[in-house]
């Protein structure tokens, strides 16, 4: 590892004064060119945990230039896939070695429980190992040419320099979904974590260097979306921009990326229906309704925040759900007894509270929660109580828009047709789940739902082997699975004529 590669992220775990972090550009740990910094807060108690460089467009341009040089003049894209894959897998091994420290950094940054962060790290290890293995498995494809005395070969090549813009809810996990396949494919990259949650991505840059991934291949640049993110989306030196975040920002990325027709991969939000039919195992469905929303205080793109209940089970299900929600224990993510941590920021909590107030103005009934908890131990953090709204209808904004908080809106339905039609009446199409014991209904409903992932008798399950992504305005392209690797490749058709002779098309 280069000595000047230390970003300071690990120093956060030492306690004491908030360390000054550095970004990782061209294998060197650097401050923002302007020298500016931003305070990183722990959402549990709003304490200052670090001072992060507040980069600008010039820092993003430097990160892109480093990635461009590593792609155009470096060894990385041309290494045999298996050699690259071994380094990607080795990086997975280092993440495994350091999983506990990484999990602690993630909990400090996001407020989520340490148990959730530990799961995230195990997922991330699996992602790097999966794509490390896939890198060596690419062998191209021979196509039977229809023309005599010719051969036709289709190969995959790295797409080039990637700009990666990541959200704050799963900082390292969402970054890993991009970085691991892109590295495996032979791309180089400038990665921008959310300005709120830089710690684990900075540490990843250090681990990449330790794994032997060459300087300049993986650059991490920090700063606001409007400058650093916009530069990555606009830069003519970026070949592909991969973005995970909200739909409004996603539309800006599409516009910015159109300037040089760069490739775009978008993972945008979701408003995900969770439909419970009366013939379901209701105990399992109840657990599914809780698990579908309250991980990470509902700050999950696939949260089943839109609960749809068949008429005949509605009242009992709501009563049981409210009883369970009232018992969710809030607290520090570092405390093993905590089941739900805070929201990411005071600003985000205000947004969630506004949605709950708006739902009531639109006619929804507040059954539970909808407030800042009165526990003095939580007073400095950005907590919001688990919230249950009933009497919701399709037209309400609480049903149609992403709240990204610990809030469930409940709709009722009378028939399968009504449930499917209503579930599909959204601009989003990320994920949906439904609960039924009827096998024929499982087939009918799963094919009728217009979502990138459909869960039958479960919710919020994903793994690296299967693709993840959205129908409709939930995104473009897929992450995870083989499709998530192919996003970072271009296909090239190499055609050879073995009996070439003048064709005299234009005469002499
Ligand atoms: P966001 O859109 O506010 O920000 C995401 C990233 O984009 C951040 O790094 C931000 O700095 C950057 N950004 C902001 N403005 C930009 C601009 N003009 N140009 C370029 N970059 C810009 O989203 P967020 O609040 O960080 O994350 C929450 C959102 O992410 C939710 O909508 C959630 O559904 C979505 N999300 C989706 C998935 C998925 O897999 N589909 C996964 C996680 C999160």
Coordinates of C-alpha atoms and ligand atoms in Angstrom, one line a residue:
X1 CA 0.0 0.0 0.0
X2 CA 1.2 3.5 -0.8
X3 CA 2.0 5.4 2.4
X4 CA 0.2 8.5 1.4
X5 CA -3.0 6.5 0.8
X6 CA -4.5 6.9 4.3
X7 CA -7.9 8.7 4.1
X8 CA -8.3 8.9 7.9
X9 CA -11.7 7.0 7.8
X10 CA -10.5 4.4 10.3
X11 CA -9.4 7.2 12.7
X12 CA -13.1 7.8 13.3
X13 CA -13.2 4.6 15.3
X14 CA -10.6 5.9 17.8
X15 CA -12.9 8.4 19.4
X16 CA -11.4 11.8 20.3
X17 CA -11.4 14.8 18.1
X18 CA -13.1 14.5 14.7
X19 CA -10.3 13.5 12.2
X20 CA -9.8 15.4 9.0
X21 CA -10.5 13.0 6.1
X22 CA -8.9 12.9 2.7
X23 CA -10.3 11.7 -0.7
X24 CA -8.5 9.2 -2.8
X25 CA -7.4 10.4 -6.2
X26 CA -4.7 8.7 -8.4
X27 CA -3.7 6.6 -5.4
X28 CA -3.1 9.5 -3.1
X29 CA -5.1 10.7 -0.2
X30 CA -5.8 14.4 -0.8
X31 CA -7.9 17.3 0.6
X32 CA -10.3 19.3 -1.5
X33 CA -8.4 21.6 -3.8
X34 CA -10.2 24.5 -2.2
X35 CA -9.3 23.3 1.3
X36 CA -13.0 23.3 2.3
X37 CA -14.4 20.8 4.6
X38 CA -17.9 19.6 5.7
X39 CA -18.8 18.2 9.2
X40 CA -20.0 14.6 9.1
X41 CA -22.6 14.0 11.8
X42 CA -23.7 10.8 13.6
X43 CA -27.5 10.7 13.1
X44 CA -27.9 9.1 16.6
X45 CA -26.9 12.2 18.5
X46 CA -25.8 14.8 15.9
X47 CA -22.2 14.6 17.2
X48 CA -19.4 15.6 14.8
X49 CA -17.5 12.4 13.8
X50 CA -15.2 13.8 11.0
X51 CA -14.4 16.7 8.8
X52 CA -14.6 15.5 5.2
X53 CA -13.1 17.4 2.2
X54 CA -15.8 19.3 0.5
X55 CA -14.7 18.9 -3.1
X56 CA -15.9 20.8 -6.1
X57 CA -15.9 20.4 -9.8
X58 CA -12.1 20.7 -10.0
X59 CA -11.7 17.7 -7.6
X60 CA -14.2 15.7 -9.7
X61 CA -12.3 16.6 -12.8
X62 CA -9.0 15.4 -11.2
X63 CA -10.6 12.1 -10.2
X64 CA -12.0 11.6 -13.7
X65 CA -8.5 12.5 -15.2
X66 CA -6.9 9.9 -13.0
X67 CA -9.4 7.3 -14.0
X68 CA -9.0 8.3 -17.7
X69 CA -5.2 7.9 -17.5
X70 CA -5.6 4.6 -15.8
X71 CA -7.9 3.4 -18.5
X72 CA -6.1 4.8 -21.5
X73 CA -2.5 4.2 -20.5
X74 CA -2.7 1.7 -17.6
X75 CA -2.6 -2.0 -17.4
X76 CA -6.0 -2.6 -15.8
X77 CA -8.3 -2.9 -18.8
X78 CA -6.0 -5.2 -20.6
X79 CA -5.2 -7.7 -17.8
X80 CA -6.6 -11.2 -18.4
X81 CA -10.1 -11.3 -16.8
X82 CA -9.0 -14.0 -14.4
X83 CA -6.0 -11.9 -13.1
X84 CA -8.3 -8.9 -12.6
X85 CA -10.9 -11.2 -11.0
X86 CA -8.4 -12.5 -8.5
X87 CA -7.7 -9.0 -7.4
X88 CA -11.4 -8.2 -7.1
X89 CA -11.8 -11.3 -5.0
X90 CA -8.8 -10.4 -2.9
X91 CA -10.5 -7.1 -2.2
X92 CA -13.6 -9.0 -1.1
X93 CA -11.3 -10.9 1.3
X94 CA -9.9 -7.7 2.8
X95 CA -13.5 -6.4 3.3
X96 CA -14.2 -9.7 5.1
X97 CA -11.1 -9.3 7.3
X98 CA -12.2 -5.7 8.2
X99 CA -15.9 -6.3 8.2
X100 CA -16.4 -5.3 11.9
X101 CA -14.6 -2.0 11.5
X102 CA -16.4 -1.3 8.3
X103 CA -19.8 -2.1 9.9
X104 CA -19.0 0.2 12.8
X105 CA -18.1 3.0 10.4
X106 CA -21.4 2.4 8.5
X107 CA -23.4 2.6 11.7
X108 CA -21.7 5.8 12.8
X109 CA -22.4 7.4 9.4
X110 CA -26.0 6.2 8.9
X111 CA -27.4 5.4 12.3
X112 CA -28.6 2.0 11.2
X113 CA -28.2 -0.9 13.7
X114 CA -24.8 -2.6 13.9
X115 CA -26.5 -5.9 13.1
X116 CA -27.8 -4.5 9.8
X117 CA -24.4 -3.0 9.0
X118 CA -22.8 -6.4 9.7
X119 CA -25.2 -8.0 7.2
X120 CA -24.4 -5.4 4.7
X121 CA -20.7 -6.1 5.0
X122 CA -21.3 -9.9 4.5
X123 CA -23.3 -9.1 1.4
X124 CA -20.6 -6.8 0.1
X125 CA -17.9 -9.6 0.6
X126 CA -20.1 -11.9 -1.5
X127 CA -20.6 -9.3 -4.2
X128 CA -16.8 -8.8 -4.7
X129 CA -16.2 -12.5 -4.7
X130 CA -19.1 -13.2 -7.1
X131 CA -17.8 -10.6 -9.6
X132 CA -14.2 -11.6 -9.1
X133 CA -15.3 -15.1 -10.2
X134 CA -17.3 -13.8 -13.1
X135 CA -14.4 -11.7 -14.5
X136 CA -12.5 -14.9 -15.4
X137 CA -15.5 -16.6 -16.9
X138 CA -15.9 -14.3 -19.9
X139 CA -14.8 -16.1 -23.0
X140 CA -16.6 -14.2 -25.8
X141 CA -18.8 -16.0 -28.3
X142 CA -18.2 -17.3 -31.8
X143 CA -21.1 -16.5 -34.1
X144 CA -21.6 -18.7 -37.2
X145 CA -21.1 -16.1 -40.0
X146 CA -23.6 -16.3 -42.8
X147 CA -20.8 -15.3 -45.3
X148 CA -18.3 -17.8 -46.7
X149 CA -14.7 -17.9 -45.6
X150 CA -15.3 -15.5 -42.7
X151 CA -15.4 -15.8 -39.0
X152 CA -17.3 -13.8 -36.5
X153 CA -16.4 -13.2 -32.9
X154 CA -18.3 -11.3 -30.3
X155 CA -16.3 -10.1 -27.3
X156 CA -17.1 -8.0 -24.3
X157 CA -14.7 -5.1 -23.5
X158 CA -14.8 -2.6 -20.6
X159 CA -17.0 0.4 -21.2
X160 CA -14.3 2.7 -20.0
X161 CA -14.3 5.4 -17.3
X162 CA -17.3 5.3 -15.1
X163 CA -18.7 8.0 -12.9
X164 CA -20.5 6.5 -10.0
X165 CA -22.9 8.6 -7.8
X166 CA -24.2 6.9 -4.7
X167 CA -26.8 7.5 -2.0
X168 CA -26.6 7.6 1.8
X169 CA -28.9 4.8 2.8
X170 CA -26.6 1.8 2.0
X171 CA -23.4 3.7 1.4
X172 CA -20.9 0.8 0.9
X173 CA -23.5 -1.7 -0.4
X174 CA -24.8 0.5 -3.2
X175 CA -21.2 1.5 -4.1
X176 CA -20.2 -2.2 -4.1
X177 CA -23.0 -3.0 -6.6
X178 CA -21.3 -0.7 -9.0
X179 CA -17.6 -0.9 -8.1
X180 CA -17.2 -4.7 -8.0
X181 CA -18.7 -5.5 -11.5
X182 CA -17.0 -2.4 -13.0
X183 CA -13.6 -3.5 -11.6
X184 CA -14.2 -7.0 -12.8
X185 CA -15.1 -5.8 -16.3
X186 CA -11.8 -3.7 -16.5
X187 CA -13.3 -0.3 -16.1
X188 CA -11.8 2.6 -14.1
X189 CA -13.9 4.9 -12.0
X190 CA -14.5 8.1 -10.1
X191 CA -16.9 7.3 -7.2
X192 CA -18.9 9.9 -5.3
X193 CA -20.5 8.7 -2.1
X194 CA -23.3 10.8 -0.7
X195 CA -21.8 13.9 1.0
X196 CA -23.5 12.7 4.2
X197 CA -21.9 9.2 4.4
X198 CA -18.4 9.1 3.0
X199 CA -16.6 6.9 5.6
X200 CA -16.8 3.3 4.3
X201 CA -16.2 4.2 0.6
X202 CA -13.0 6.0 1.7
X203 CA -11.9 3.0 3.6
X204 CA -12.7 0.9 0.5
X205 CA -10.2 2.9 -1.5
X206 CA -7.5 2.1 1.0
X207 CA -8.4 -1.6 0.9
X208 CA -8.4 -1.6 -3.0
X209 CA -4.8 -0.3 -2.9
X210 CA -3.9 -3.0 -0.3
X211 CA -5.4 -5.6 -2.6
X212 CA -3.1 -4.5 -5.4
X213 CA -5.5 -2.7 -7.6
X214 CA -3.4 -0.1 -9.4
X215 CA -3.5 3.6 -8.5
X216 CA -6.0 5.6 -10.5
X217 CA -8.4 2.7 -11.1
X218 CA -10.7 3.4 -8.2
X219 CA -10.9 7.1 -7.2
X220 CA -13.2 8.5 -4.5
X221 CA -14.2 12.1 -4.7
X222 CA -16.3 13.9 -2.1
X223 CA -18.6 16.9 -2.4
X224 CA -22.1 18.1 -3.2
X225 CA -24.2 16.5 -5.9
X226 CA -24.8 19.8 -7.6
X227 CA -21.1 20.3 -8.4
X228 CA -19.1 17.0 -7.9
X229 CA -22.0 14.8 -9.0
X230 CA -22.9 17.1 -11.9
X231 CA -19.3 17.1 -13.1
X232 CA -19.3 13.3 -13.2
X233 CA -22.5 13.2 -15.1
X234 CA -21.4 15.9 -17.6
X235 CA -17.7 15.2 -18.2
X236 CA -16.9 14.2 -21.7
X237 CA -14.1 12.0 -20.3
X238 CA -16.7 9.7 -18.5
X239 CA -18.1 6.9 -20.7
X240 CA -20.8 5.7 -18.3
X241 CA -22.5 7.3 -15.4
X242 CA -24.1 5.0 -12.9
X243 CA -26.4 6.6 -10.4
X244 CA -28.4 5.4 -7.4
X245 CA -30.6 8.0 -5.8
X246 CA -33.9 9.8 -6.0
X247 CA -36.0 10.2 -9.2
X248 CA -35.6 14.0 -9.3
X249 CA -31.9 13.7 -9.3
X250 CA -32.0 10.9 -11.8
X251 CA -33.8 13.1 -14.3
X252 CA -31.0 15.7 -13.9
X253 CA -28.4 13.0 -14.5
X254 CA -30.1 11.9 -17.7
X255 CA -30.1 15.5 -19.0
X256 CA -26.5 16.1 -18.0
X257 CA -25.3 12.8 -19.5
X258 CA -27.0 13.5 -22.8
X259 CA -24.3 16.1 -23.6
X260 CA -21.9 13.5 -24.8
X261 CA -24.4 10.6 -25.1
X262 CA -22.7 8.7 -22.3
X263 CA -24.1 5.4 -21.2
X264 CA -26.5 5.6 -18.2
X265 CA -27.4 3.2 -15.5
X266 CA -30.0 4.4 -13.1
X267 CA -31.3 2.9 -9.9
X268 CA -34.0 5.3 -8.7
X269 CA -36.6 5.1 -6.0
X270 CA -39.6 2.9 -5.5
X271 CA -43.1 3.0 -3.9
X272 CA -43.5 -0.7 -3.4
X273 CA -46.8 -2.4 -2.8
X274 CA -47.0 -5.2 -0.3
X275 CA -50.3 -7.0 -0.9
X276 CA -51.9 -9.4 1.6
X277 CA -54.7 -11.6 0.4
X278 CA -57.1 -13.2 2.9
X279 CA -55.9 -16.7 2.0
X280 CA -52.2 -15.9 3.1
X281 CA -50.3 -17.2 6.1
X282 CA -51.1 -14.0 8.1
X283 CA -48.5 -14.6 10.7
X284 CA -45.8 -14.7 8.1
X285 CA -47.4 -11.7 6.2
X286 CA -47.3 -9.7 9.5
X287 CA -43.6 -10.3 9.9
X288 CA -43.2 -9.5 6.2
X289 CA -45.0 -6.2 6.6
X290 CA -42.7 -5.2 9.5
X291 CA -39.5 -6.5 7.8
X292 CA -40.6 -4.8 4.6
X293 CA -40.5 -1.3 6.1
X294 CA -38.6 -0.9 9.4
X295 CA -35.1 -1.9 8.5
X296 CA -33.0 1.2 8.5
X297 CA -36.0 3.2 9.6
X298 CA -37.7 2.7 6.3
X299 CA -34.9 4.4 4.3
X300 CA -34.8 1.6 1.8
X301 CA -35.6 2.0 -1.9
X302 CA -37.6 -1.3 -1.8
X303 CA -39.5 -0.6 1.4
X304 CA -43.0 -2.1 1.3
X305 CA -44.4 1.2 2.6
X306 CA -47.6 0.7 0.6
X307 CA -49.5 -2.0 2.4
X308 CA -52.6 -3.3 0.6
X309 CA -55.0 -5.5 2.7
X310 CA -58.0 -7.5 1.5
X311 CA -61.2 -6.2 3.1
X312 CA -62.0 -9.3 5.2
X313 CA -58.6 -9.2 7.0
X314 CA -58.1 -5.5 7.2
X315 CA -59.2 -4.6 10.7
X316 CA -57.5 -7.5 12.5
X317 CA -54.2 -7.1 10.5
X318 CA -54.1 -3.4 11.2
X319 CA -54.6 -4.0 14.9
X320 CA -51.9 -6.7 15.1
X321 CA -49.5 -4.5 13.1
X322 CA -50.0 -1.5 15.3
X323 CA -49.4 -3.6 18.4
X324 CA -46.1 -4.8 17.0
X325 CA -45.0 -1.5 15.6
X326 CA -45.6 0.2 19.0
X327 CA -43.0 -2.2 20.5
X328 CA -40.2 -1.4 18.0
X329 CA -37.2 -0.3 20.2
X330 CA -35.4 2.8 19.0
X331 CA -31.9 3.7 20.1
X332 CA -28.3 3.8 19.2
X333 CA -27.3 1.5 16.4
X334 CA -24.4 0.4 18.6
X335 CA -26.7 -0.9 21.3
X336 CA -27.6 -4.6 20.6
X337 CA -31.1 -4.0 22.0
X338 CA -31.9 -1.4 19.4
X339 CA -34.3 -2.5 16.6
X340 CA -34.5 0.8 14.7
X341 CA -32.2 3.7 14.5
X342 CA -32.7 7.4 13.5
X343 CA -33.3 9.0 10.1
X344 CA -30.3 10.3 8.3
X345 CA -30.7 14.0 9.0
X346 CA -32.9 16.7 10.6
X347 CA -33.8 17.8 7.1
X348 CA -35.0 14.4 6.1
X349 CA -37.0 13.9 9.2
X350 CA -38.8 17.2 8.4
X351 CA -39.7 15.8 5.0
X352 CA -41.1 12.6 6.5
X353 CA -43.1 14.5 9.1
X354 CA -44.5 16.7 6.3
X355 CA -45.7 13.6 4.3
X356 CA -47.5 12.3 7.4
X357 CA -49.2 15.7 8.0
X358 CA -50.1 15.9 4.3
X359 CA -51.6 12.3 4.4
X360 CA -53.9 13.4 7.2
X361 CA -55.0 16.5 5.3
X362 CA -55.8 14.3 2.4
X363 CA -58.0 12.1 4.6
X364 CA -55.8 9.3 6.0
X365 CA -56.2 8.4 9.6
X366 CA -53.1 8.3 11.9
X367 CA -53.3 5.1 13.8
X368 CA -49.9 5.2 15.4
X369 CA -46.7 7.3 15.6
X370 CA -46.2 10.3 13.4
X371 CA -44.0 12.1 15.8
X372 CA -40.5 12.8 17.2
X373 CA -40.2 10.4 20.2
X374 CA -40.3 12.0 23.7
X375 CA -37.5 9.8 25.1
X376 CA -34.8 12.3 26.3
X377 CA -32.1 9.7 25.4
X378 CA -33.1 10.2 21.8
X379 CA -33.6 13.9 21.9
X380 CA -30.4 14.9 20.0
X381 CA -30.8 12.4 17.2
X382 CA -33.0 12.4 14.2
X383 CA -35.6 9.9 15.4
X384 CA -39.2 9.5 14.1
X385 CA -41.6 7.0 15.6
X386 CA -43.0 4.0 13.5
X387 CA -46.1 5.4 11.8
X388 CA -49.2 3.7 10.6
X389 CA -51.8 5.5 8.4
X390 CA -55.1 3.8 7.4
X391 CA -57.9 4.8 5.0
X392 CA -55.4 5.6 2.3
X393 CA -56.4 5.7 -1.4
X394 CA -54.5 5.6 -4.7
X395 CA -54.8 9.3 -5.3
X396 CA -53.0 10.3 -2.1
X397 CA -49.4 11.5 -2.3
X398 CA -48.5 9.3 0.7
X399 CA -49.4 6.3 -1.6
X400 CA -47.8 7.6 -4.7
X401 CA -44.6 9.3 -3.5
X402 CA -41.5 7.9 -1.8
X403 CA -41.4 8.9 1.9
X404 CA -38.3 7.0 2.8
X405 CA -39.1 6.8 6.5
X406 CA -40.7 4.4 9.0
X407 CA -44.2 5.0 7.6
X408 CA -46.8 2.5 6.4
X409 CA -49.8 3.6 4.4
X410 CA -52.7 1.1 4.3
X411 CA -55.1 0.7 1.5
X412 CA -57.9 -1.9 1.4
X413 CA -59.1 -3.9 -1.7
X414 CA -62.0 -6.2 -2.5
X415 CA -60.7 -8.4 -5.4
X416 CA -57.5 -9.6 -7.0
X417 CA -58.1 -7.5 -10.1
X418 CA -58.5 -4.4 -8.0
X419 CA -55.3 -5.1 -6.0
X420 CA -53.2 -5.7 -9.2
X421 CA -54.6 -2.6 -11.0
X422 CA -54.0 -0.4 -8.0
X423 CA -50.5 -1.8 -7.3
X424 CA -49.6 -1.0 -10.9
X425 CA -51.0 2.5 -10.8
X426 CA -47.7 4.2 -10.0
X427 CA -44.9 5.8 -11.9
X428 CA -42.5 3.5 -10.0
X429 CA -41.7 -0.1 -10.8
X430 CA -38.9 -1.2 -8.5
X431 CA -40.4 -4.0 -6.4
X432 CA -43.6 -5.5 -5.1
X433 CA -44.6 -8.4 -2.9
X434 CA -47.8 -10.3 -2.3
X435 CA -48.9 -13.0 0.1
X436 CA -51.3 -15.8 -0.8
X437 CA -51.5 -19.6 -0.5
X438 CA -53.2 -20.0 -3.8
X439 CA -50.7 -21.4 -6.4
X440 CA -52.7 -20.2 -9.4
X441 CA -53.0 -16.7 -8.0
X442 CA -49.2 -16.7 -7.4
X443 CA -48.7 -17.2 -11.1
X444 CA -51.4 -14.7 -12.2
X445 CA -50.4 -11.9 -9.9
X446 CA -46.6 -12.3 -10.3
X447 CA -47.0 -11.9 -14.1
X448 CA -49.4 -9.1 -13.9
X449 CA -47.3 -6.9 -11.6
X450 CA -45.1 -4.4 -13.5
X451 CA -42.1 -4.4 -11.2
X452 CA -38.4 -5.4 -11.6
X453 CA -38.6 -7.7 -8.6
X454 CA -41.7 -9.5 -7.4
X455 CA -41.7 -11.4 -4.0
X456 CA -44.2 -14.1 -3.4
X457 CA -44.8 -14.8 0.3
X458 CA -41.7 -12.8 1.3
X459 CA -40.4 -9.2 1.1
X460 CA -37.1 -7.4 0.7
X461 CA -35.1 -10.4 -0.4
X462 CA -32.3 -10.0 -2.9
X463 CA -29.0 -11.6 -3.6
X464 CA -26.1 -11.1 -5.9
X465 CA -26.9 -13.8 -8.4
X466 CA -30.3 -12.2 -9.4
X467 CA -30.6 -8.9 -11.2
X468 CA -32.0 -5.8 -9.4
X469 CA -33.6 -2.8 -11.1
X470 CA -36.7 -0.9 -11.9
X471 CA -39.5 -0.9 -14.5
X472 CA -40.9 2.4 -15.5
X473 CA -39.4 5.5 -13.7
X474 CA -37.6 3.3 -11.1
X475 CA -34.6 3.2 -13.4
X476 CA -32.7 2.0 -16.4
X477 CA -30.5 -1.1 -16.6
X478 CA -29.8 -3.7 -13.9
X479 CA -27.4 -4.1 -11.1
X480 CA -26.4 -7.5 -9.6
X481 CA -26.3 -10.8 -11.4
X482 CA -24.7 -11.2 -14.8
X483 CA -26.7 -8.3 -16.1
X484 CA -25.0 -6.1 -13.5
X485 CA -21.6 -7.1 -15.0
X486 CA -22.7 -6.6 -18.6
X487 CA -23.7 -3.0 -17.8
X488 CA -20.0 -2.2 -17.5
X489 CA -19.1 -3.8 -20.9
X490 CA -19.4 -2.9 -24.5
X491 CA -20.0 -5.7 -27.0
X492 CA -17.6 -5.7 -30.0
X493 CA -18.2 -7.8 -33.1
X494 CA -14.9 -8.8 -34.7
X495 CA -15.4 -9.9 -38.3
X496 CA -12.6 -11.5 -40.3
X497 CA -12.6 -12.2 -44.0
X498 CA -10.1 -15.1 -44.8
X499 CA -10.5 -14.9 -48.6
X500 CA -10.6 -11.2 -49.1
X501 CA -10.4 -10.0 -52.7
X502 CA -11.4 -6.8 -54.5
X503 CA -15.2 -6.6 -54.8
X504 CA -15.1 -3.7 -57.4
X505 CA -18.3 -2.3 -56.1
X506 CA -17.5 1.1 -57.5
X507 CA -15.8 -0.2 -60.6
X508 CA -12.3 1.0 -61.7
Ligands
LIG1 P1 -30.3 11.8 -3.9 O1 -30.8 11.7 -5.3 O2 -30.6 13.1 -3.2 O3 -28.7 11.8 -4.0 C1 -28.0 10.6 -4.5 C2 -26.7 11.1 -4.9 O4 -26.8 12.0 -6.0 C3 -25.9 11.8 -3.8 O5 -24.5 11.4 -3.9 C4 -26.0 13.2 -4.2 O6 -24.9 14.0 -3.8 C5 -26.0 13.1 -5.7 N1 -26.6 14.3 -6.4 C6 -27.5 15.2 -6.0 N2 -27.8 16.1 -6.9 C7 -27.1 15.8 -8.0 C8 -27.0 16.3 -9.3 N3 -27.6 17.4 -9.7 N4 -26.1 15.8 -10.2 C9 -25.4 14.7 -9.8 N5 -25.5 14.1 -8.6 C10 -26.3 14.6 -7.7 O7 -30.7 10.5 -3.2 P2 -30.4 10.2 -1.6 O8 -31.3 11.0 -0.8 O9 -29.0 10.2 -1.3 O10 -30.9 8.7 -1.6 C11 -32.2 8.3 -1.4 C12 -32.8 7.9 -2.8 O11 -32.0 6.9 -3.4 C13 -34.2 7.4 -2.6 O12 -35.0 8.0 -3.6 C14 -34.0 5.9 -2.9 O13 -35.1 5.2 -3.3 C15 -32.9 5.9 -3.8 N6 -32.3 4.5 -3.8 C16 -32.5 3.7 -4.8 C17 -32.0 2.4 -4.8 C18 -32.2 1.4 -5.9 O14 -31.6 0.3 -5.9 N7 -33.2 1.6 -6.8 C19 -31.1 2.0 -3.8 C20 -30.9 2.9 -2.7 C21 -31.4 4.2 -2.8

